Coordinates of C-alpha atoms in Angstrom, one line a residue:
V1 CA 0.0 11.8 -35.7
G2 CA 2.3 10.2 -33.5
D3 CA 0.1 10.9 -30.4
I4 CA -3.2 9.5 -31.9
V5 CA -3.5 5.9 -30.3
K6 CA -6.8 5.1 -32.2
V7 CA -9.8 6.5 -34.1
K8 CA -13.4 5.3 -33.1
S9 CA -16.5 6.0 -35.1
C10 CA -19.4 7.8 -33.4
G11 CA -22.1 7.4 -36.2
A12 CA -21.0 10.1 -38.3
Y13 CA -18.7 11.4 -36.0
S14 CA -15.1 10.1 -34.9
D15 CA -13.5 10.1 -31.4
I16 CA -9.7 10.4 -31.8
H17 CA -8.3 9.0 -29.2
L18 CA -5.0 10.6 -28.0
I19 CA -1.9 10.0 -25.5
G20 CA -2.7 10.9 -21.9
D21 CA -6.4 10.1 -22.3
R22 CA -7.5 12.9 -24.2
V23 CA -10.1 12.5 -26.8
I24 CA -11.1 15.2 -29.6
T25 CA -14.5 14.5 -31.5
S26 CA -14.6 15.4 -35.2
T27 CA -17.4 15.8 -37.7
K28 CA -15.4 13.7 -40.0
N29 CA -16.0 9.9 -40.4
I30 CA -13.7 7.2 -39.8
G31 CA -13.4 6.4 -43.6
M32 CA -11.9 9.8 -44.4
Y33 CA -9.2 9.2 -41.1
E34 CA -8.2 5.9 -42.7
T35 CA -7.7 7.4 -46.3
L36 CA -5.6 10.3 -44.4
L37 CA -3.7 8.3 -42.2
K38 CA -3.0 4.9 -44.4
G39 CA 0.9 6.2 -45.1
F40 CA 1.2 6.3 -41.2
R41 CA 0.7 2.8 -40.4
F42 CA -2.8 2.9 -39.6
L43 CA -4.8 -0.3 -39.4
R44 CA -8.8 -0.6 -39.4
I45 CA -9.4 -3.5 -37.3
H46 CA -13.0 -3.2 -37.3
D47 CA -15.8 -1.3 -39.0
S48 CA -15.8 1.3 -36.0
C49 CA -12.1 1.1 -35.1
L50 CA -8.4 2.5 -36.6
I51 CA -6.0 2.2 -34.8
N52 CA -1.7 3.5 -34.9
S53 CA 0.3 0.5 -34.9
A54 CA 3.0 2.1 -33.2
H55 CA 0.5 2.1 -30.1
V56 CA -0.2 -1.7 -30.5
L57 CA 1.1 -3.6 -27.1
S58 CA 0.1 -7.1 -27.8
Y59 CA -2.3 -9.5 -29.7
K60 CA -4.9 -12.0 -28.3
P61 CA -5.7 -14.5 -30.9
G62 CA -8.9 -16.7 -31.0
V63 CA -12.1 -16.6 -32.6
S64 CA -12.5 -13.0 -30.4
A65 CA -9.4 -11.7 -31.1
F66 CA -8.2 -8.5 -29.3
I67 CA -5.5 -5.9 -29.4
A68 CA -4.1 -4.4 -26.2
L69 CA -3.1 -0.8 -26.8
T70 CA -0.9 2.1 -24.6
D71 CA -3.6 3.7 -23.4
N72 CA -4.6 0.5 -21.5
T73 CA -7.6 -0.4 -23.8
M74 CA -8.5 -3.5 -25.6
E75 CA -10.1 -3.4 -29.0
A76 CA -11.7 -6.4 -31.0
V77 CA -10.5 -7.0 -34.0
S78 CA -13.2 -8.1 -36.8
K79 CA -13.2 -11.7 -38.2
R80 CA -13.0 -9.9 -41.6
R81 CA -10.2 -7.8 -40.7
K82 CA -8.1 -10.4 -38.7
R83 CA -6.0 -11.6 -42.1
E84 CA -5.3 -8.0 -43.1
F85 CA -4.0 -7.2 -39.4
L86 CA -1.9 -10.5 -39.3
L87 CA -0.4 -9.6 -42.7
F88 CA 0.3 -6.5 -41.7
Y89 CA 2.3 -7.6 -38.4
G90 CA 3.9 -10.5 -40.8
N91 CA 5.5 -7.9 -42.9
K92 CA 7.0 -5.7 -40.3

């Protein structure tokens, strides 16, 4: 679980992005992973993206907010999920 950087939705499938630029494609949807990983400090930041909070490097606030992750990618935080993300990090 610690090697998972993020889980991204690909239609009915999910791509699990791991440390070292490895990607595993799963036939399960992202909602199943959100439920499964909830106790491991994973957070849904967009309808199509679930991140591991241990791999967050920085947060760029604004109307179009972004999160920098340890795999050198940036992921958008949806307007609807921004408050939940900020509350999560405020209570860390």
